[in-house]
């Protein structure tokens, strides 16, 4: 036991009337909604990097947090893991997620980094046995160290490609050993700063081959989890090749991977790409590649990925509605890829940020589930497309263009426009929020 969270109680559900800051108002893990416990629906995960590795810097200033586990030794890495699992226990979160670089000190060579990773993975494995939290996903940090500055799999230097392959292999091995439900690839530097020095076609081909080899390796070792790509349009690169869900789908098709790889969709990334979170989820579901989400919120003015904790349940309800329509998570979950602000120095801030985020999601989820179960919106949607249920309409989709054209003359077709009823549907939403 460390004393980092001393005097902070385990968070319990007390309901909306409570004045206790250290309690859930909406998240009751055991409450059954749509035939399943909330905990199993939401599958919350804590992100190791924001809560335990990030020092509180921004582009104008460095470290603001002083944590007793900051430093480069294995002993400190283990203290970090101890504190992390204490936080998972306090929150009751069933999952966590981490990059290699969050959990182990960087070695002087790849071999040393690998040894450090293996040692911390063994340590995390022992922790998992005596605590509730399990691994939602593992991933490799292929963006922080200076070796990645010109990309990882898309680096012009073949040695960096090799180093990236070795790193991802080690992180897939680690994820498999810890029983991870997924493995995530986010291509932070898989893109370019300027086209003036970039062979875009070659870089894209390397990214495709790299991903194929990751999938091949997954099958070789028998990893049963899902491989997930996390789309993001830019930041840190000027342009990232995994721009958004639609771009990733085209990329997967190109390399024959659309049945092998799904997406991990992040709210802030959707906003940066000029989409809504719910659009990205709905599109991924429509394409059969919805996997998991990184839950956070972006500042709508700043133009970068601010990774704030969600606190607007009405906004998140629309996203959860799309997840429910998609059939919910299978291997995926709700990972808080969110960090407290750099002035939020106290251990309490770390806990209460997650409490608020979990409550926001639970409230959003319950509203979305109630609307879905009432079938109010879906009934209207079905009604809108009802014309396509007729045999003639279905047959038309098989006909050549000229036959469809001829039917307009033969039957004197003269369509009558109908209201899309947007405002009425928006009002309907408000009844549930
Ligand atoms: C950064 C990404 C990152 C991934 C994991 O913007 O969201 O945190 O989720 O590498
Ligand atoms: Ni993310
Ligand atoms: Ni992000």
Coordinates of C-alpha atoms and ligand atoms in Angstrom, one line a residue:
X1 CA 0.0 0.0 0.0
X2 CA 1.2 3.5 -0.8
X3 CA -0.2 6.5 1.0
X4 CA -0.9 8.6 -2.1
X5 CA -4.7 8.3 -1.9
X6 CA -4.8 8.2 1.9
X7 CA -8.1 9.3 3.4
X8 CA -9.9 8.8 0.0
X9 CA -12.7 6.3 0.4
X10 CA -13.8 3.7 -2.1
X11 CA -16.4 5.3 -4.3
X12 CA -19.9 3.9 -3.9
X13 CA -23.2 4.6 -5.6
X14 CA -25.4 6.9 -3.5
X15 CA -27.8 8.3 -6.1
X16 CA -28.7 11.8 -7.3
X17 CA -29.6 13.3 -4.0
X18 CA -26.2 12.8 -2.3
X19 CA -24.0 15.7 -1.2
X20 CA -21.0 13.4 -0.9
X21 CA -18.4 14.4 -3.4
X22 CA -16.8 10.9 -3.2
X23 CA -19.9 9.0 -4.4
X24 CA -21.5 8.1 -7.7
X25 CA -24.8 9.8 -8.5
X26 CA -25.6 7.9 -11.7
X27 CA -23.1 5.0 -12.1
X28 CA -24.4 2.0 -10.2
X29 CA -22.3 -0.9 -11.6
X30 CA -24.9 -3.5 -10.5
X31 CA -28.0 -1.7 -11.9
X32 CA -29.5 -3.8 -14.7
X33 CA -30.2 -1.9 -17.9
X34 CA -31.4 -3.6 -21.0
X35 CA -30.8 -7.0 -19.4
X36 CA -27.2 -6.4 -18.4
X37 CA -25.3 -4.8 -15.5
X38 CA -24.1 -1.2 -16.1
X39 CA -20.5 -2.3 -15.4
X40 CA -20.7 -4.8 -18.3
X41 CA -22.3 -2.3 -20.6
X42 CA -19.9 0.5 -20.0
X43 CA -16.6 -1.4 -19.5
X44 CA -14.8 1.6 -18.1
X45 CA -11.0 1.8 -18.4
X46 CA -8.4 4.2 -16.9
X47 CA -5.6 5.4 -19.1
X48 CA -2.2 4.9 -17.5
X49 CA -0.5 7.7 -19.5
X50 CA -2.7 10.6 -18.5
X51 CA -3.2 9.7 -14.9
X52 CA 0.2 8.3 -13.9
X53 CA 2.8 9.3 -16.6
X54 CA 1.9 12.8 -17.8
X55 CA 3.9 15.4 -15.9
X56 CA 1.4 18.3 -16.5
X57 CA 3.3 20.1 -19.3
X58 CA 1.8 22.2 -22.1
X59 CA 3.6 23.9 -25.1
X60 CA 4.5 26.9 -22.8
X61 CA 5.5 25.2 -19.6
X62 CA 6.8 22.0 -18.2
X63 CA 6.0 19.8 -15.3
X64 CA 3.4 20.9 -12.7
X65 CA 2.8 17.6 -11.1
X66 CA 5.1 16.2 -8.5
X67 CA 4.4 12.5 -8.0
X68 CA 6.5 10.3 -5.8
X69 CA 6.9 7.7 -8.6
X70 CA 8.3 10.1 -11.2
X71 CA 11.8 8.9 -12.3
X72 CA 13.5 6.3 -14.3
X73 CA 14.0 3.3 -12.1
X74 CA 12.2 -0.1 -11.9
X75 CA 11.4 0.5 -8.3
X76 CA 9.6 3.7 -9.2
X77 CA 7.8 2.0 -12.0
X78 CA 6.5 -0.5 -9.5
X79 CA 5.4 2.2 -7.1
X80 CA 3.5 3.7 -10.1
X81 CA 1.8 0.4 -10.7
X82 CA 0.9 0.1 -7.0
X83 CA -0.7 3.6 -7.1
X84 CA -2.5 2.9 -10.3
X85 CA -4.1 -0.3 -8.9
X86 CA -5.1 1.6 -5.8
X87 CA -6.9 4.1 -8.0
X88 CA -8.6 1.3 -10.0
X89 CA -9.8 -0.2 -6.7
X90 CA -11.1 3.2 -5.4
X91 CA -13.1 3.7 -8.6
X92 CA -14.1 0.1 -9.1
X93 CA -13.1 0.4 -12.8
X94 CA -12.9 -3.0 -14.4
X95 CA -10.2 -2.1 -16.9
X96 CA -7.1 -0.1 -17.6
X97 CA -5.0 0.6 -20.7
X98 CA -1.3 1.4 -21.1
X99 CA 1.6 2.1 -23.5
X100 CA 5.0 0.4 -22.9
X101 CA 6.6 3.8 -22.2
X102 CA 4.0 4.7 -19.5
X103 CA 4.8 1.6 -17.4
X104 CA 8.5 0.9 -17.8
X105 CA 11.7 3.1 -17.8
X106 CA 13.3 3.5 -21.2
X107 CA 16.5 1.5 -21.4
X108 CA 19.8 2.5 -23.1
X109 CA 19.2 -0.2 -25.7
X110 CA 16.2 -2.0 -27.1
X111 CA 17.2 -5.1 -25.2
X112 CA 17.2 -3.2 -21.9
X113 CA 13.8 -1.6 -22.7
X114 CA 12.5 -5.0 -23.4
X115 CA 13.8 -6.4 -20.1
X116 CA 12.2 -3.5 -18.2
X117 CA 8.9 -4.1 -20.0
X118 CA 8.9 -7.8 -19.3
X119 CA 9.6 -7.2 -15.6
X120 CA 6.8 -4.6 -15.3
X121 CA 4.4 -6.9 -17.2
X122 CA 5.1 -9.7 -14.7
X123 CA 4.4 -7.2 -11.9
X124 CA 1.2 -6.0 -13.5
X125 CA 0.1 -9.6 -14.0
X126 CA 0.5 -10.3 -10.3
X127 CA -1.5 -7.1 -9.5
X128 CA -4.3 -8.2 -11.9
X129 CA -4.6 -11.5 -9.9
X130 CA -5.3 -9.8 -6.6
X131 CA -7.3 -6.8 -8.0
X132 CA -10.4 -6.4 -10.1
X133 CA -8.9 -4.3 -12.9
X134 CA -7.9 -6.2 -16.1
X135 CA -6.3 -4.9 -19.3
X136 CA -8.7 -3.4 -21.9
X137 CA -5.8 -2.8 -24.3
X138 CA -2.1 -2.5 -24.6
X139 CA -0.3 -0.3 -27.1
X140 CA 3.2 0.9 -28.1
X141 CA 4.3 4.5 -27.7
X142 CA 5.7 5.1 -31.2
X143 CA 5.6 8.9 -30.9
X144 CA 7.4 10.4 -27.8
X145 CA 11.0 9.3 -28.1
X146 CA 13.1 11.3 -30.7
X147 CA 13.7 8.2 -32.7
X148 CA 10.1 8.4 -33.9
X149 CA 10.2 12.1 -34.9
X150 CA 9.8 11.3 -38.6
X151 CA 7.4 8.4 -38.1
X152 CA 7.5 4.8 -37.0
X153 CA 6.3 2.4 -39.7
X154 CA 6.3 5.3 -42.2
X155 CA 9.8 6.5 -41.3
X156 CA 12.2 7.1 -44.3
X157 CA 14.8 5.1 -42.3
X158 CA 14.3 1.3 -42.5
X159 CA 16.0 0.9 -39.1
X160 CA 13.2 2.9 -37.5
X161 CA 10.7 0.6 -39.3
X162 CA 12.5 -2.4 -37.7
X163 CA 12.6 -0.8 -34.3
X164 CA 8.9 -0.1 -34.6
X165 CA 8.3 -3.8 -35.5
X166 CA 10.3 -4.9 -32.5
X167 CA 8.4 -2.5 -30.2
X168 CA 4.9 -3.5 -31.4
X169 CA 5.8 -7.2 -31.2
X170 CA 7.0 -6.7 -27.6
X171 CA 3.8 -4.8 -26.7
X172 CA 1.5 -7.4 -28.4
X173 CA 3.3 -10.1 -26.4
X174 CA 2.8 -8.1 -23.2
X175 CA -0.9 -7.5 -24.0
X176 CA -1.4 -11.2 -24.7
X177 CA 0.4 -12.2 -21.5
X178 CA -1.8 -9.8 -19.5
X179 CA -5.0 -11.2 -21.1
X180 CA -5.7 -7.9 -22.9
X181 CA -9.1 -7.7 -24.7
X182 CA -7.6 -5.6 -27.5
X183 CA -4.5 -4.1 -29.0
X184 CA -4.5 -0.5 -30.2
X185 CA -2.4 1.2 -32.8
X186 CA -2.5 5.0 -32.9
X187 CA -0.3 6.5 -35.6
X188 CA 0.7 9.8 -33.9
X189 CA 3.6 10.3 -36.2
X190 CA 2.5 8.2 -39.1
X191 CA 1.9 11.1 -41.4
X192 CA 4.0 14.1 -42.5
X193 CA 5.1 17.6 -41.5
X194 CA 5.6 18.7 -45.1
X195 CA 5.0 17.2 -48.5
X196 CA 8.2 18.7 -49.7
X197 CA 10.3 15.9 -48.1
X198 CA 7.7 13.1 -48.1
X199 CA 7.1 10.2 -50.4
X200 CA 3.4 9.8 -49.5
X201 CA 2.9 6.7 -51.7
X202 CA 5.8 4.8 -50.2
X203 CA 4.9 5.8 -46.6
X204 CA 1.4 4.6 -47.0
X205 CA 2.5 1.3 -48.5
X206 CA 4.8 0.8 -45.6
X207 CA 2.0 1.5 -43.1
X208 CA -0.1 -1.1 -44.9
X209 CA 2.6 -3.7 -44.9
X210 CA 3.3 -3.0 -41.2
X211 CA -0.3 -3.5 -40.2
X212 CA -0.5 -6.7 -42.2
X213 CA 2.5 -8.1 -40.4
X214 CA 1.0 -7.1 -37.0
X215 CA -2.2 -9.1 -37.9
X216 CA -0.1 -12.0 -39.1
X217 CA 1.8 -12.1 -35.8
X218 CA -1.4 -11.8 -33.8
X219 CA -2.7 -15.0 -35.5
X220 CA 0.7 -16.7 -35.1
X221 CA 0.7 -16.2 -31.3
X222 CA -3.0 -16.9 -31.0
X223 CA -3.9 -13.5 -29.6
X224 CA -7.7 -13.6 -29.4
X225 CA -8.3 -9.8 -28.8
X226 CA -9.1 -7.3 -31.5
X227 CA -6.6 -5.2 -33.3
X228 CA -7.8 -1.6 -33.3
X229 CA -6.7 1.5 -35.2
X230 CA -7.3 4.8 -33.5
X231 CA -8.1 7.5 -36.2
X232 CA -6.9 11.1 -35.7
X233 CA -6.5 13.7 -38.5
X234 CA -3.5 15.6 -37.2
X235 CA -1.5 16.6 -34.0
X236 CA 1.3 15.9 -33.6
X237 CA 1.7 15.4 -37.4
X238 CA 0.4 18.0 -39.7
X239 CA -1.5 15.2 -41.5
X240 CA -2.0 11.7 -40.2
X241 CA -2.7 8.8 -42.5
X242 CA -5.4 7.4 -40.2
X243 CA -7.4 10.7 -40.6
X244 CA -10.9 9.4 -39.7
X245 CA -13.1 6.3 -39.8
X246 CA -13.8 6.6 -43.5
X247 CA -10.1 7.0 -44.3
X248 CA -9.1 4.1 -42.2
X249 CA -11.8 1.9 -43.8
X250 CA -10.4 2.7 -47.3
X251 CA -6.9 2.0 -46.0
X252 CA -8.0 -1.4 -44.5
X253 CA -9.8 -2.3 -47.8
X254 CA -6.7 -1.5 -49.7
X255 CA -4.5 -3.8 -47.7
X256 CA -7.1 -6.6 -47.3
X257 CA -7.6 -6.0 -43.5
X258 CA -11.2 -4.8 -43.2
X259 CA -12.2 -8.1 -41.6
X260 CA -9.2 -8.1 -39.3
X261 CA -8.9 -4.6 -37.9
X262 CA -11.5 -2.4 -36.2
X263 CA -11.4 1.1 -34.9
X264 CA -11.0 2.8 -31.5
X265 CA -12.9 6.1 -31.8
X266 CA -11.9 9.1 -29.7
X267 CA -14.3 12.0 -29.2
X268 CA -11.6 14.7 -29.5
X269 CA -10.2 13.1 -32.6
X270 CA -13.6 13.1 -34.3
X271 CA -14.0 16.8 -33.5
X272 CA -10.5 17.6 -34.9
X273 CA -11.5 15.7 -38.1
X274 CA -14.6 18.0 -38.5
X275 CA -17.0 15.2 -37.5
X276 CA -19.2 14.5 -34.4
X277 CA -18.3 11.6 -32.1
X278 CA -21.6 10.0 -33.0
X279 CA -21.0 10.3 -36.7
X280 CA -17.7 8.4 -36.4
X281 CA -19.3 5.6 -34.2
X282 CA -22.3 5.3 -36.6
X283 CA -20.1 5.1 -39.6
X284 CA -17.8 2.5 -38.1
X285 CA -20.9 0.4 -37.1
X286 CA -22.3 0.7 -40.6
X287 CA -18.9 -0.5 -42.0
X288 CA -18.7 -3.3 -39.5
X289 CA -15.5 -2.0 -37.9
X290 CA -16.7 -0.5 -34.6
X291 CA -14.4 -1.7 -31.8
X292 CA -14.0 0.6 -28.8
X293 CA -14.0 4.2 -27.7
X294 CA -11.6 6.7 -26.1
X295 CA -13.9 8.8 -24.0
X296 CA -13.0 12.5 -23.5
X297 CA -14.1 15.9 -24.6
X298 CA -12.4 18.5 -26.7
X299 CA -12.5 22.2 -26.2
X300 CA -14.5 23.3 -29.2
X301 CA -12.4 26.5 -29.7
X302 CA -8.8 25.4 -29.1
X303 CA -8.2 23.3 -32.2
X304 CA -6.1 20.7 -30.5
X305 CA -6.7 17.5 -28.6
X306 CA -7.4 18.8 -25.1
X307 CA -8.4 15.4 -23.7
X308 CA -10.7 16.7 -21.0
X309 CA -13.0 14.6 -18.9
X310 CA -16.5 14.4 -20.3
X311 CA -19.1 16.4 -18.3
X312 CA -22.0 16.9 -20.7
X313 CA -24.2 13.9 -20.5
X314 CA -26.6 15.2 -23.2
X315 CA -23.8 15.3 -25.7
X316 CA -22.5 11.8 -24.8
X317 CA -26.0 10.3 -24.8
X318 CA -26.2 10.6 -28.6
X319 CA -22.9 8.8 -28.9
X320 CA -24.0 6.0 -26.5
X321 CA -27.2 5.7 -28.5
X322 CA -25.1 4.9 -31.6
X323 CA -23.1 2.3 -29.6
X324 CA -26.4 0.7 -28.4
X325 CA -27.7 0.7 -32.0
X326 CA -24.5 -1.0 -33.0
X327 CA -25.2 -3.8 -30.5
X328 CA -22.9 -2.5 -27.7
X329 CA -19.3 -3.4 -27.1
X330 CA -17.9 -6.9 -27.7
X331 CA -14.1 -6.6 -26.8
X332 CA -14.3 -2.8 -26.6
X333 CA -15.0 -0.5 -23.7
X334 CA -15.1 3.1 -22.5
X335 CA -11.5 4.2 -22.0
X336 CA -11.0 7.5 -20.4
X337 CA -8.3 9.0 -22.6
X338 CA -8.6 12.1 -20.5
X339 CA -6.4 14.1 -18.3
X340 CA -7.0 16.5 -15.4
X341 CA -5.9 20.1 -16.1
X342 CA -2.3 20.9 -15.2
X343 CA -3.5 23.0 -12.2
X344 CA -5.4 20.1 -10.7
X345 CA -2.5 19.0 -8.5
X346 CA -4.3 17.0 -5.8
X347 CA -4.8 13.2 -5.6
X348 CA -8.5 14.0 -5.0
X349 CA -8.6 15.8 -8.5
X350 CA -7.5 12.5 -10.1
X351 CA -10.2 10.5 -8.4
X352 CA -13.0 13.0 -8.8
X353 CA -12.3 13.6 -12.5
X354 CA -12.9 9.9 -13.1
X355 CA -16.0 9.9 -10.8
X356 CA -17.5 12.8 -12.8
X357 CA -16.6 11.2 -16.1
X358 CA -18.1 7.8 -15.1
X359 CA -21.3 9.5 -13.8
X360 CA -21.6 11.5 -17.1
X361 CA -21.3 8.4 -19.1
X362 CA -23.7 6.4 -16.9
X363 CA -26.3 9.2 -17.1
X364 CA -25.8 9.4 -20.9
X365 CA -26.0 5.7 -21.3
X366 CA -29.2 5.3 -19.2
X367 CA -30.9 8.1 -21.3
X368 CA -29.9 6.5 -24.5
X369 CA -31.0 3.0 -23.3
X370 CA -34.4 4.3 -22.3
X371 CA -35.0 6.0 -25.6
X372 CA -33.8 2.9 -27.5
X373 CA -36.0 0.5 -25.4
X374 CA -39.0 2.7 -25.9
X375 CA -38.4 2.3 -29.6
X376 CA -39.6 5.8 -30.1
X377 CA -36.8 7.0 -32.4
X378 CA -36.3 3.7 -34.1
X379 CA -40.0 3.4 -34.9
X380 CA -39.8 6.8 -36.7
X381 CA -36.7 5.8 -38.5
X382 CA -38.3 2.5 -39.7
X383 CA -41.4 4.5 -40.8
X384 CA -39.2 6.8 -42.8
X385 CA -37.7 4.0 -44.8
X386 CA -40.8 1.8 -44.9
X387 CA -41.2 2.3 -48.7
X388 CA -38.1 0.1 -49.2
X389 CA -39.9 -2.9 -47.6
X390 CA -42.1 -3.4 -50.7
X391 CA -41.1 -6.1 -53.1
X392 CA -41.1 -3.7 -56.1
X393 CA -38.7 -1.3 -54.3
X394 CA -36.4 -4.1 -53.4
X395 CA -36.4 -5.5 -56.9
X396 CA -35.6 -2.1 -58.3
X397 CA -32.1 -2.2 -56.7
X398 CA -31.3 -5.2 -59.0
X399 CA -32.5 -3.4 -62.2
X400 CA -30.4 -1.6 -64.7
X401 CA -30.6 2.2 -64.8
X402 CA -32.7 2.3 -68.0
X403 CA -35.4 -0.1 -66.6
X404 CA -35.7 2.0 -63.4
X405 CA -35.9 5.1 -65.7
X406 CA -38.6 3.4 -67.8
X407 CA -40.8 2.7 -64.7
X408 CA -41.1 6.4 -64.0
X409 CA -42.8 6.9 -67.3
X410 CA -44.8 3.7 -67.2
X411 CA -46.2 4.3 -63.7
X412 CA -46.3 8.1 -63.9
X413 CA -44.2 8.3 -60.7
X414 CA -44.5 11.7 -59.0
X415 CA -42.9 11.6 -55.5
X416 CA -44.4 13.7 -52.7
X417 CA -41.9 15.2 -50.4
X418 CA -42.3 14.4 -46.6
X419 CA -41.1 16.1 -43.5
X420 CA -37.9 14.9 -42.0
X421 CA -39.3 16.0 -38.6
X422 CA -35.9 16.9 -37.2
X423 CA -37.2 19.3 -34.6
X424 CA -39.8 16.8 -33.4
X425 CA -37.1 14.2 -33.1
X426 CA -34.9 16.6 -31.2
X427 CA -37.8 17.3 -28.8
X428 CA -38.2 13.6 -28.3
X429 CA -34.6 13.4 -27.3
X430 CA -35.1 16.0 -24.7
X431 CA -37.9 13.9 -23.1
X432 CA -35.2 11.3 -22.3
X433 CA -32.3 13.5 -21.3
Ligands
LIG1 C1 -3.5 10.6 -28.7 C2 -4.1 9.3 -28.6 C3 -3.4 8.3 -27.7 C4 -3.9 6.9 -28.0 C5 -3.0 5.9 -27.6 O1 -4.1 11.6 -29.2 O2 -5.5 9.5 -28.2 O3 -3.6 8.7 -26.4 O4 -5.2 6.8 -27.5 O5 -1.8 5.9 -28.1
LIG2 NI1 -6.8 8.0 -27.6
LIG3 NI1 -6.2 11.6 -28.4

